[in-house]
Coordinates of C-alpha atoms in Angstrom, one line a residue:
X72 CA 12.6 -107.1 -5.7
X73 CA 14.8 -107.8 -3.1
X74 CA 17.2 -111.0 -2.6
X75 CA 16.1 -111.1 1.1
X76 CA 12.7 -110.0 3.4
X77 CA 14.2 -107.4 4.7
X78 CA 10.6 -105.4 4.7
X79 CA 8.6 -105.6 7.5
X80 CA 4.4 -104.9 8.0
X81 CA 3.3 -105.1 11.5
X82 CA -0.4 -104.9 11.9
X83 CA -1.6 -104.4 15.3
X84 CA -4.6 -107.1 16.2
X85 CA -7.6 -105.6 16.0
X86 CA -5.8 -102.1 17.6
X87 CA -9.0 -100.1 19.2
X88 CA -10.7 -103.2 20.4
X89 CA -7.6 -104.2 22.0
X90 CA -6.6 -101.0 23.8
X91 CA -10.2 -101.2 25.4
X92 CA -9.4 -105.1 26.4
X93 CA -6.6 -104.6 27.9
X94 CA -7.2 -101.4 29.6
X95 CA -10.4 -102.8 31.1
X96 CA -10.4 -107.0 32.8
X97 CA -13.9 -107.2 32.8
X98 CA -13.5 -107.3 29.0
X99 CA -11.3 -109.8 28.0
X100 CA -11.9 -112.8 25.6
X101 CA -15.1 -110.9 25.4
X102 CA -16.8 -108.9 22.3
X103 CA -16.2 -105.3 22.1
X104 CA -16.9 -103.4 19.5
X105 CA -15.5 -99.4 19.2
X106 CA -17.3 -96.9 16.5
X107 CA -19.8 -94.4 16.7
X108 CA -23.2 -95.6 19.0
X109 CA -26.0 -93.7 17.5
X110 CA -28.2 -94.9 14.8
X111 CA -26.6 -94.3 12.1
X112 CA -22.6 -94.7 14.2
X113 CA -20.3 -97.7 12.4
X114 CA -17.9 -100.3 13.4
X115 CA -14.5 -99.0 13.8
X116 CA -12.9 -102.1 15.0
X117 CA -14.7 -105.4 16.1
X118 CA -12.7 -107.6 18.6
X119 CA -11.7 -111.2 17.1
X120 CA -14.7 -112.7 19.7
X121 CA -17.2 -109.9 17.7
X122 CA -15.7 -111.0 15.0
X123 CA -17.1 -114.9 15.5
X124 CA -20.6 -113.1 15.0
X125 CA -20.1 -111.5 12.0
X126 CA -19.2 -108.1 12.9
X127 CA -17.1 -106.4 10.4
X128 CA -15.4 -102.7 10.5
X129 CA -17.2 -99.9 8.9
X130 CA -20.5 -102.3 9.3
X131 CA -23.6 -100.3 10.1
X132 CA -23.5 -100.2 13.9
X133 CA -27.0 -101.4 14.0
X134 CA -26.3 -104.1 12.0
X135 CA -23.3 -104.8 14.6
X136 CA -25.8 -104.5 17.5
X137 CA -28.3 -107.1 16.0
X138 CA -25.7 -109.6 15.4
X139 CA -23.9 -109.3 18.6
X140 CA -26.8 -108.4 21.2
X141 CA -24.2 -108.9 23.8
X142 CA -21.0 -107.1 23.3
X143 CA -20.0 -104.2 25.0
X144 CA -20.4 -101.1 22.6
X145 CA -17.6 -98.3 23.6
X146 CA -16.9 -95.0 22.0
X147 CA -13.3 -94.9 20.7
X148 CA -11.0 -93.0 23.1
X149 CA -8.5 -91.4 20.3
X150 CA -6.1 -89.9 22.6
X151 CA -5.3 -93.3 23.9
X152 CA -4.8 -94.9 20.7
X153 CA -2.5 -92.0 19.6
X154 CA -0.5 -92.9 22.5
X155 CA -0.1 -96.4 22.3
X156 CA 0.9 -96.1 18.8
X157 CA 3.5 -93.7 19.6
X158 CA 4.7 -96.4 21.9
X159 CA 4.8 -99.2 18.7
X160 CA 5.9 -96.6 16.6
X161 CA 9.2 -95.8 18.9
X162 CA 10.2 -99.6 19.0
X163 CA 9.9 -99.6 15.4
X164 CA 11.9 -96.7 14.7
X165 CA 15.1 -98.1 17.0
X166 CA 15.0 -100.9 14.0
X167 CA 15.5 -98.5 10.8
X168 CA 15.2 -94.9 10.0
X169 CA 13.1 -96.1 7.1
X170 CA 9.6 -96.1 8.8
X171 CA 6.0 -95.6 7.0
X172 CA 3.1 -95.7 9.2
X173 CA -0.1 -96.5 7.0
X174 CA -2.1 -95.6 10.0
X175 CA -2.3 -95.6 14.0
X176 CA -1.7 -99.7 13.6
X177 CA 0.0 -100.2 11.0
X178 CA 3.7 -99.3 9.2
X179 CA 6.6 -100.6 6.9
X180 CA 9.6 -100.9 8.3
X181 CA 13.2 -101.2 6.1
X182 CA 15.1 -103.6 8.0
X183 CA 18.3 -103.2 5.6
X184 CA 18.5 -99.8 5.8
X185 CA 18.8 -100.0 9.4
X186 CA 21.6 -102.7 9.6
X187 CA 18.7 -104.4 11.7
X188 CA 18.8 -107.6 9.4
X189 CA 20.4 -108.3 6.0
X190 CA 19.1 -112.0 5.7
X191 CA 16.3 -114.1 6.3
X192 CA 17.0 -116.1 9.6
X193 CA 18.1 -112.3 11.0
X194 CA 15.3 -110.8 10.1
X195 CA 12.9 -113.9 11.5
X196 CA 14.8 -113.1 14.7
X197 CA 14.4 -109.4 14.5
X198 CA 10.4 -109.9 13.9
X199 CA 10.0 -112.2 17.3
X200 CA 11.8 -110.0 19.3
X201 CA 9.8 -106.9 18.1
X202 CA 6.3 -108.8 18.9
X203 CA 8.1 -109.8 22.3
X204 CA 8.8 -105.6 23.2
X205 CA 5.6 -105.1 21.9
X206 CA 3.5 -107.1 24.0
X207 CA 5.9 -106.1 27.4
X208 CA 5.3 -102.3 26.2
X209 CA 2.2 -102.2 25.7
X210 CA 0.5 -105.5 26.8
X211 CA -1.1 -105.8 23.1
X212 CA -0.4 -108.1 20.3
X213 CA 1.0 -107.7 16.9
X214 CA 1.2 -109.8 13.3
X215 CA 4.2 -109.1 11.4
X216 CA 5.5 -110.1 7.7
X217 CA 8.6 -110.5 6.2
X218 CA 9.0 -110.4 2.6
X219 CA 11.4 -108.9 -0.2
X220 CA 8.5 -106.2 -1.1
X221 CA 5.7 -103.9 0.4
X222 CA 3.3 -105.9 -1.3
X223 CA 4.5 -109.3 -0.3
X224 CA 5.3 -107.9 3.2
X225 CA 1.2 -107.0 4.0
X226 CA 0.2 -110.1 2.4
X227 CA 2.5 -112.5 5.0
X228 CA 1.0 -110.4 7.8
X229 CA -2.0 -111.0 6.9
X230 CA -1.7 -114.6 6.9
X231 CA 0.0 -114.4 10.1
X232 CA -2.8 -112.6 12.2
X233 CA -4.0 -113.0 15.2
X234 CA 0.1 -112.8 16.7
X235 CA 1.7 -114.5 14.5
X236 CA 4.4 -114.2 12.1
X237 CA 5.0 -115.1 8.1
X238 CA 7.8 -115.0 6.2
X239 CA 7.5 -115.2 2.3
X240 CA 11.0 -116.5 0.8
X241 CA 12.2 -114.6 -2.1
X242 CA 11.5 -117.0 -5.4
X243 CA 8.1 -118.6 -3.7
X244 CA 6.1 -115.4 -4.8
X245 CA 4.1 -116.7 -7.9
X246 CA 3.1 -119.9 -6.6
X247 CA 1.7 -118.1 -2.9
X248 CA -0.1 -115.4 -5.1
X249 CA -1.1 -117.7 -7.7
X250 CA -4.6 -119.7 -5.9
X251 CA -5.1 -116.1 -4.2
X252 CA -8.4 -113.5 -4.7
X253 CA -8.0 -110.7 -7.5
X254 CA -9.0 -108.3 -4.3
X255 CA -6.0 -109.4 -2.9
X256 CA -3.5 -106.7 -5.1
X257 CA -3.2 -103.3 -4.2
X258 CA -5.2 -101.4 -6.0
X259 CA -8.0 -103.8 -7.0
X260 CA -11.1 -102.6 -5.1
X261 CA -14.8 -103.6 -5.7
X262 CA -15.4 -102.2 -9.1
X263 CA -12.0 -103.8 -10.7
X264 CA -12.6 -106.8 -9.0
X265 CA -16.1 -106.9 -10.9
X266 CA -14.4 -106.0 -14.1
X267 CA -12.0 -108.4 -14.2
X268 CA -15.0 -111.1 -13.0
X269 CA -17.0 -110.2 -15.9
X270 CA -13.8 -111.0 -18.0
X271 CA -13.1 -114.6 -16.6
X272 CA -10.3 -113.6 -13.8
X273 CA -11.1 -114.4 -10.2
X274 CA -7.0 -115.2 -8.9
X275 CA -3.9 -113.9 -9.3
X276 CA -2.7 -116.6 -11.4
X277 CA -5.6 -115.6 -14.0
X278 CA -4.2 -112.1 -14.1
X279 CA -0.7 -113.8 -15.3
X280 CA -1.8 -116.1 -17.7
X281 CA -4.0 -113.0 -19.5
X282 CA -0.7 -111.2 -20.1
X283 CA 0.0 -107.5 -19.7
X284 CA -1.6 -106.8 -23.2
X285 CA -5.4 -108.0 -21.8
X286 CA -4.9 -105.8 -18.8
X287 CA -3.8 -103.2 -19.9
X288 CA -6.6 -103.4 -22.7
X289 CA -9.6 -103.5 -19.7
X290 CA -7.9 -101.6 -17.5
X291 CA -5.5 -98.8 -19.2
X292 CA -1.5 -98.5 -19.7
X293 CA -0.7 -97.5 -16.1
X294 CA -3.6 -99.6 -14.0
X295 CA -2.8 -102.9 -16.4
X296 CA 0.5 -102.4 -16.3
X297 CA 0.8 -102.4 -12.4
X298 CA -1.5 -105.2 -11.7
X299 CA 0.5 -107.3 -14.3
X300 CA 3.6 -107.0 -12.4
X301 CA 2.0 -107.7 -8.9
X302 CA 0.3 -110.6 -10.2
X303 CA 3.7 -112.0 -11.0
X304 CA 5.1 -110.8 -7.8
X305 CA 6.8 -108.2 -8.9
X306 CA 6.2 -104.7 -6.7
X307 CA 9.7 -101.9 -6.4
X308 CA 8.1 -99.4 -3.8
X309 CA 10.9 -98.2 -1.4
X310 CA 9.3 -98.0 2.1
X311 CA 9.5 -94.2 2.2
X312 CA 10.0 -92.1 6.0
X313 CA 7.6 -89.3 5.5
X314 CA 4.2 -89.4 4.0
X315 CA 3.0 -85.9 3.8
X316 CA -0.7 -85.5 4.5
X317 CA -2.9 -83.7 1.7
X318 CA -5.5 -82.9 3.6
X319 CA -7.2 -82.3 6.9
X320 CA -10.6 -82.3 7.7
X321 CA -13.5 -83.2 10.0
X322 CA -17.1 -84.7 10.0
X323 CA -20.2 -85.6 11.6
X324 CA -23.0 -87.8 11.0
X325 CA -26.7 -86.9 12.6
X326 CA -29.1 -88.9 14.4
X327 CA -31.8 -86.9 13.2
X328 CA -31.4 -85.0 9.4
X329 CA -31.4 -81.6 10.3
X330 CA -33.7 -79.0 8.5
X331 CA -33.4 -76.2 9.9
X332 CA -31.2 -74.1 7.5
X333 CA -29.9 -71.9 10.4
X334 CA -28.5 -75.3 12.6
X335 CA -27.3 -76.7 8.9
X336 CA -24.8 -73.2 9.0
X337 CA -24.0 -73.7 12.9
X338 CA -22.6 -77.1 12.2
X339 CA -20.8 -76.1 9.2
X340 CA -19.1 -73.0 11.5
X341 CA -18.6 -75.6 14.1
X342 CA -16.8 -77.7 11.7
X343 CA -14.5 -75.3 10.3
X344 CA -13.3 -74.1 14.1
X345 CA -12.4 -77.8 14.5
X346 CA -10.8 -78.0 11.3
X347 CA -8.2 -75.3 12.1
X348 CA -7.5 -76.8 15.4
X349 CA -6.3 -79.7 14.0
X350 CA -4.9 -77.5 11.2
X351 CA -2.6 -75.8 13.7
X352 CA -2.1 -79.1 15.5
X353 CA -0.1 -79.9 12.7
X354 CA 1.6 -76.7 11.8
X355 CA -0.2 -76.8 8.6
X356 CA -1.9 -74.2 6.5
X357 CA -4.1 -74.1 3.6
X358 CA -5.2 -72.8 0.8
X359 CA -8.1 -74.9 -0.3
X360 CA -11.5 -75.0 2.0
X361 CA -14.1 -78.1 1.0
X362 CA -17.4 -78.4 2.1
X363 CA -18.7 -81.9 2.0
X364 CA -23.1 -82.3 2.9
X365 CA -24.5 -85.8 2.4
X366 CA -28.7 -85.6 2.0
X367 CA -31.3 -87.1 3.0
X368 CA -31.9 -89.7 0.3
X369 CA -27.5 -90.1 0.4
X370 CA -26.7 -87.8 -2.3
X371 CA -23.3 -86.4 -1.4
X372 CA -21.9 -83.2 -2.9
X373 CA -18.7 -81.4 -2.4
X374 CA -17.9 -77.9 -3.4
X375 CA -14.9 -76.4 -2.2
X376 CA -13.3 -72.5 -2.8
X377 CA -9.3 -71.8 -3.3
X378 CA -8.1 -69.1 -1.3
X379 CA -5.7 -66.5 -2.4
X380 CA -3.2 -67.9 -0.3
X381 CA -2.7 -70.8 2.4
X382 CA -4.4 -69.9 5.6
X383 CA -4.8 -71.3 9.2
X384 CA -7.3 -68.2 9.7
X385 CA -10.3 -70.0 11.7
X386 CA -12.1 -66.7 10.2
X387 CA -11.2 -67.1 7.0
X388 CA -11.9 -70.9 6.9
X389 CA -15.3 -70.4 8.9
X390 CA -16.6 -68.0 6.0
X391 CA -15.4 -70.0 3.1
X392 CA -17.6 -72.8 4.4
X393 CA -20.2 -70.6 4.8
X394 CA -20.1 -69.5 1.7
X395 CA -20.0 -72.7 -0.1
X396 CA -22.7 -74.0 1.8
X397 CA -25.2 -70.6 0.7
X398 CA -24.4 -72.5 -3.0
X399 CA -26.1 -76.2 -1.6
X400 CA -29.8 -77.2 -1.2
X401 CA -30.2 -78.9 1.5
X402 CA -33.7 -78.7 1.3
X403 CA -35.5 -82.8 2.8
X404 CA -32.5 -82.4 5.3
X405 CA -29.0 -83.4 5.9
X406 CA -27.4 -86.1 7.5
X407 CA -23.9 -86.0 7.4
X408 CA -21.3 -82.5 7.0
X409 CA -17.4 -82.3 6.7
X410 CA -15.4 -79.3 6.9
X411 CA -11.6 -79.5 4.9
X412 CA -8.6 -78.3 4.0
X413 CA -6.2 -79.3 1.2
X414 CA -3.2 -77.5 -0.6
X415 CA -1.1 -77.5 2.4
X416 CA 1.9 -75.5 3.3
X417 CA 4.0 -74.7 5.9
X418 CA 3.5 -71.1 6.1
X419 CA 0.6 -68.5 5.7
X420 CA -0.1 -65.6 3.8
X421 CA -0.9 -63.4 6.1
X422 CA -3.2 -60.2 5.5
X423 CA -1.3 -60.1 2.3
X424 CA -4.3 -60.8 0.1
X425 CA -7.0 -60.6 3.6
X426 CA -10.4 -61.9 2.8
X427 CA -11.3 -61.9 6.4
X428 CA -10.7 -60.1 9.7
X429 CA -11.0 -61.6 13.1
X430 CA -12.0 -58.0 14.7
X431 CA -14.5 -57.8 11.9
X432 CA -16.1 -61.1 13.1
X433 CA -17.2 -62.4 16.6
X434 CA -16.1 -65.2 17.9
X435 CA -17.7 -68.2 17.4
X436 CA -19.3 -69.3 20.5
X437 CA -20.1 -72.4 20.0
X438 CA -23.5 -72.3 20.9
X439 CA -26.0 -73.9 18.7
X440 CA -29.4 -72.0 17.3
X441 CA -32.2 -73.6 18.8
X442 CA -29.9 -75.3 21.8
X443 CA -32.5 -76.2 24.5
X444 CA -35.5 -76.5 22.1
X445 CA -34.9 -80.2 21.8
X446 CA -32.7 -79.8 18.2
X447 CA -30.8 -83.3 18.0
X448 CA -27.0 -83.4 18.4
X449 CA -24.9 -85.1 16.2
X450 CA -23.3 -88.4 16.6
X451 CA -18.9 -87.6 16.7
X452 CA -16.9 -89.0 14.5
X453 CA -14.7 -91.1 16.1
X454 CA -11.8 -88.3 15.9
X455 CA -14.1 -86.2 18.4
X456 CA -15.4 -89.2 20.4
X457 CA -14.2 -88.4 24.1
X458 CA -14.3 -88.8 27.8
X459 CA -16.3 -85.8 29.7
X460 CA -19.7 -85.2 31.0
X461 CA -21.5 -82.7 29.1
X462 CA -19.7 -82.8 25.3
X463 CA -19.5 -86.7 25.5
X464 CA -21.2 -88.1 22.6
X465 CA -24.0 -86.1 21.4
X466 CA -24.1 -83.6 24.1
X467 CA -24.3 -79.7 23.8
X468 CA -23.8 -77.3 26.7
X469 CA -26.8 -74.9 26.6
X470 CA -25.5 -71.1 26.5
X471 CA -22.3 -71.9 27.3
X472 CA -22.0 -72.3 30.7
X473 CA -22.0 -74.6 33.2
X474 CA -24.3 -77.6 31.8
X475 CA -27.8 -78.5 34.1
X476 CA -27.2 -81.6 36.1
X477 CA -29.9 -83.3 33.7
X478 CA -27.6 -82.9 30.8
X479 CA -24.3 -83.8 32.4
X480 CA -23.8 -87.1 29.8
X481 CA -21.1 -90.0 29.9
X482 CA -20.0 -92.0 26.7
X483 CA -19.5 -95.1 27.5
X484 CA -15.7 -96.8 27.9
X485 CA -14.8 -93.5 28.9
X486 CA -12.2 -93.1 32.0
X487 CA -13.5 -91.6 35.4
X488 CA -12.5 -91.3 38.7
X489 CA -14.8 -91.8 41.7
X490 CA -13.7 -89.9 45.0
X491 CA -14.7 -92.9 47.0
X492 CA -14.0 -95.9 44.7
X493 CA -11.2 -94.5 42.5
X494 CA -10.2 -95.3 38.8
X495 CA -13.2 -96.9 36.5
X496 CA -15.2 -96.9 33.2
X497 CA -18.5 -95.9 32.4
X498 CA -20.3 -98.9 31.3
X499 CA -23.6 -97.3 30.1
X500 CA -26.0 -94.2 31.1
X501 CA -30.0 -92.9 30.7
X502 CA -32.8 -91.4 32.6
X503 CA -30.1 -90.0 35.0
X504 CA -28.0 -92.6 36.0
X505 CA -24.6 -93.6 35.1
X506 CA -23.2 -97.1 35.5
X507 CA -19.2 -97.3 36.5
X508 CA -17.4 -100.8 36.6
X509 CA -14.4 -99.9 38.9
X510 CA -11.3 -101.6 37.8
X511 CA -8.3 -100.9 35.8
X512 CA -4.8 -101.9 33.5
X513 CA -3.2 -105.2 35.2
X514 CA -6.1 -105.7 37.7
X515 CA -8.9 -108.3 38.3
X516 CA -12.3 -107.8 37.3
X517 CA -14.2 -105.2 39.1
X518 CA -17.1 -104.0 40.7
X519 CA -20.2 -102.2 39.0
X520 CA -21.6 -99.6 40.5
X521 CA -24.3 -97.2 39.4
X522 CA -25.0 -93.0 40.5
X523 CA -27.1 -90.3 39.5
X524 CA -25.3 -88.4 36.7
X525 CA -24.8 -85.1 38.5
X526 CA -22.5 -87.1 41.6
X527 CA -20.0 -84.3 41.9
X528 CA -17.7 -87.5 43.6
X529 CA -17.9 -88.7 40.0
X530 CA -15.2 -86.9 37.5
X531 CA -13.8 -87.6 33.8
X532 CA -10.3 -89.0 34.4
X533 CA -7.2 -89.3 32.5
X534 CA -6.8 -92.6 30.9
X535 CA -4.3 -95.3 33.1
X536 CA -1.1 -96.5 31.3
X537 CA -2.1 -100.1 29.9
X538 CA 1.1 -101.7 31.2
X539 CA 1.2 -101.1 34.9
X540 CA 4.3 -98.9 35.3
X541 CA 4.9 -98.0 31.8
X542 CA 3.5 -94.7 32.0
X543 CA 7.9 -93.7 31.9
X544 CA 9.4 -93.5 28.7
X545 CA 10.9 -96.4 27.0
X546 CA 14.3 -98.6 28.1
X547 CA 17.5 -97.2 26.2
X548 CA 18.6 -99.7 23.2
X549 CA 20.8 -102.4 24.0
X550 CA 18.7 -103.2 27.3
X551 CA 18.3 -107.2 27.8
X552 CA 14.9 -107.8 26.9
X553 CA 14.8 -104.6 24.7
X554 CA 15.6 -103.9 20.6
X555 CA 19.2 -104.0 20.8
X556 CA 21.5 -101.1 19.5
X557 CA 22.9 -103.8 17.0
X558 CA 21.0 -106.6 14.4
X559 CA 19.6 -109.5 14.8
X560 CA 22.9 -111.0 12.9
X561 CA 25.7 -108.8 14.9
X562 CA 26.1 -105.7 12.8
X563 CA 26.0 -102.8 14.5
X564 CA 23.2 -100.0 13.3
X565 CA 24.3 -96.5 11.9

């Protein structure tokens, strides 16, 4: 623990709902709610006015829709929250080389080991100003928390949300985690929390007066341990730079269970050709391939094969699946399939130990069996979800060509351009019309107008910068207004 919160959390305010708010007016101090919109889609992130309803992330999206009638419903747009977090994540890294992002909206930051802040009342300043960029960078809000440990650090921004900030004072721990939830410790999900209910401990400060013995006696040496220590504050994790990913894969949910065992292997081929991509994305390669099928009545089983050595081999991976899925019933019909990859390397093993050959194979075409004999498309997981006519949500291009007019489709919240009316965002579209609302980043509300969903005057655009003007890269450190090349308290960085 340290003698002064020198670790940061910022937690971006409801991120994805955000990025939509501010990137369309009409939207603003309104609901929105981002996640998959088919029947069985869920909540990725509910705006703080959803929030008022009920509305909850990973909430059934139905559920979503019957509590908020009203809100806007968009598809998330991935690309642009990728962007904007590069944006945060920039700002961030000018404060420390110690940086761990959690997620898209979320990160540690080591203020010490930047020379950022090496007291409280510096690293108070350092947390305003950080809010302050983020906001003129990319028109959003952030919570941040100060604290002397990771633990402490996610707690006070926490607290502090919606745009606030909290700093925990070293030597206050135990009495602010003391009246607190059990659920409120790393590590303690639903079924620890319903252990340690059933054995009379609801706070934290239960969880100190049992003693490490008791815990470690319902919940084993290392788990009991751990918790006994948090509960009395107590948490040594070093914010740590690089957090190598274990895994990479994809997966879709259906609207409709599919039966038909040749469609069932389609998806799964589909599936593993996505996987790769983002595979070589990363300039990974791997040597374990998982197959994961969810049934009809929710039974979820995994298999997965290990390769002779790692691969980025969309061949290789493609087959693996297949295989693996020739060893699953999927008999009463499936509703969900993932493609993965784990055991990752930097490197591949090329036909060293070949289990596949791309001339032996064709190409996988990407067109569906069945495609034009009314065989429902899945709903994308929000890593897929994107702008575009045909291939928006749901859609499949018949044969591979050009798609019919009555099939050009538009997910709505994504970007388009009209050749008449300019930039806008398709609010909503069926029985072959598409509704636009015209407007963008930094203007007023706009206009709404509707067309048929062939207009060749509409087009999918790329998405507008949120801040007017701050499409260029950031200001160089030690700009008035910007993070400074120096601390909060004087001392200049490494």
């Amino acid at each position: 623990m340290r003698a002064a919160p020198t670790i940061l959390h910022l937690d971006m305010d409801a991120f994805f709902a955000a990025v939509e708010q501010a990137a369309k007016p009409s939207l603003r101090g309104k609901p929105v709610i981002v996640g998959g919109l088919g029947p069985r889609g869920v909540v990725a992130t509910a705006s703080y006015e959803a929030r008022r309803f009920g509305v909850r992330s990973a909430m059934p999206m139905a559920q979503a829709r019957r509590l908020a009638p009203n809100a806007a419903y968009l598809v998330p747009r991935f690309s642009v929250y990728r962007s904007v977090s590069g944006q945060v994540m920039e700002l961030l890294g000018r404060l420390s080389p110690l940086v761990e992002p959690l997620s898209l909206d979320e990160a540690f930051v080591d203020l010490e080991a930047g020379g950022a802040a090496y007291d409280g009342e510096a690293a108070r300043a350092v947390g305003e100003r950080l809010r302050g960029d983020i906001r003129a960078v990319t028109g959003l809000t952030g919570s941040v928390g100060l604290a002397g440990s990771k633990m402490l650090a996610k707690i006070a921004s926490e607290q502090a949300k919606p745009d606030g900030l909290v700093l925990i004072e070293p030597g206050t721990e135990r009495a602010l985690l003391a009246p607190m939830g059990v659920r409120t410790l790393p590590g303690v999900g639903p079924a620890t929390g319903e252990h340690l209910r059933r054995a009379g401990m609801t706070t934290v400060a239960d969880l100190a007066e049992a003693g490490e013995d008791e815990l470690v006696r319902l919940l084993g040496r290392a788990h009991g341990a751990s918790l006994y220590a948090m509960a009395l504050g107590h948490d040594d994790r070093p914010v740590v730079a690089e957090r190598d990913a274990k895994s990479i894969s994809v997966e879709d949910t259906f609207d409709v269970d599919l039966h038909d065992r040749a469609r069932v292997r389609w998806e799964v081929e589909r599936l593993a050709e996505r996987c790769v991509r983002r595979l070589r994305d990363a300039g990974r390669s791997g040597r374990t391939v998982v197959l994961k099928v969810r049934r009809y009545d929710f039974s979820t089983l995994t298999r997965s094969e290990t390769l002779r050595g790692p691969t980025d081999d969309p061949v290789v991976v493609r087959e693996a699946a297949a295989r693996l899925l020739d060893a699953v019933d999927t008999t009463g019909g499936v509703r969900l399939l993932g493609v993965g990859v784990s055991g990752l390397a930097d490197f591949t093993q090329e036909d060293l130990f070949a289990q596949a050959s791309a001339d032996a194979a064709p190409a996988f075409d990407g067109a569906p069996p069945g495609a034009g004999e009314g065989a429902g498309g899945p709903e994308r997981t929000p890593a897929d979800a994107g702008p575009g006519p045909a291939g928006g949500v749901g859609g499949v291009a018949v044969g591979g060509g050009e798609p019919a007019p009555e099939e050009r489709r538009w997910a709505a919240g994504a970007d388009v351009r009209h050749a008449v009316y300019g930039p806008g965002w398709v609010q909503g579209s069926g029985l072959g019309r598409v509704t636009v609302r015209f407007e963008e980043p930094g203007s007023a509300p706009g206009r709404v107008r509707t067309f048929r969903t062939d207009d060749r005057d509409l087009e999918p655009s790329d998405p507008l910068p949120l801040v007017p003007g701050r499409g260029q890269p950031l200001p160089p450190a030690g700009v008035p207004g910007s993070l400074s090349a120096e601390g909060a308290d004087g001392r200049a960085r490494p």
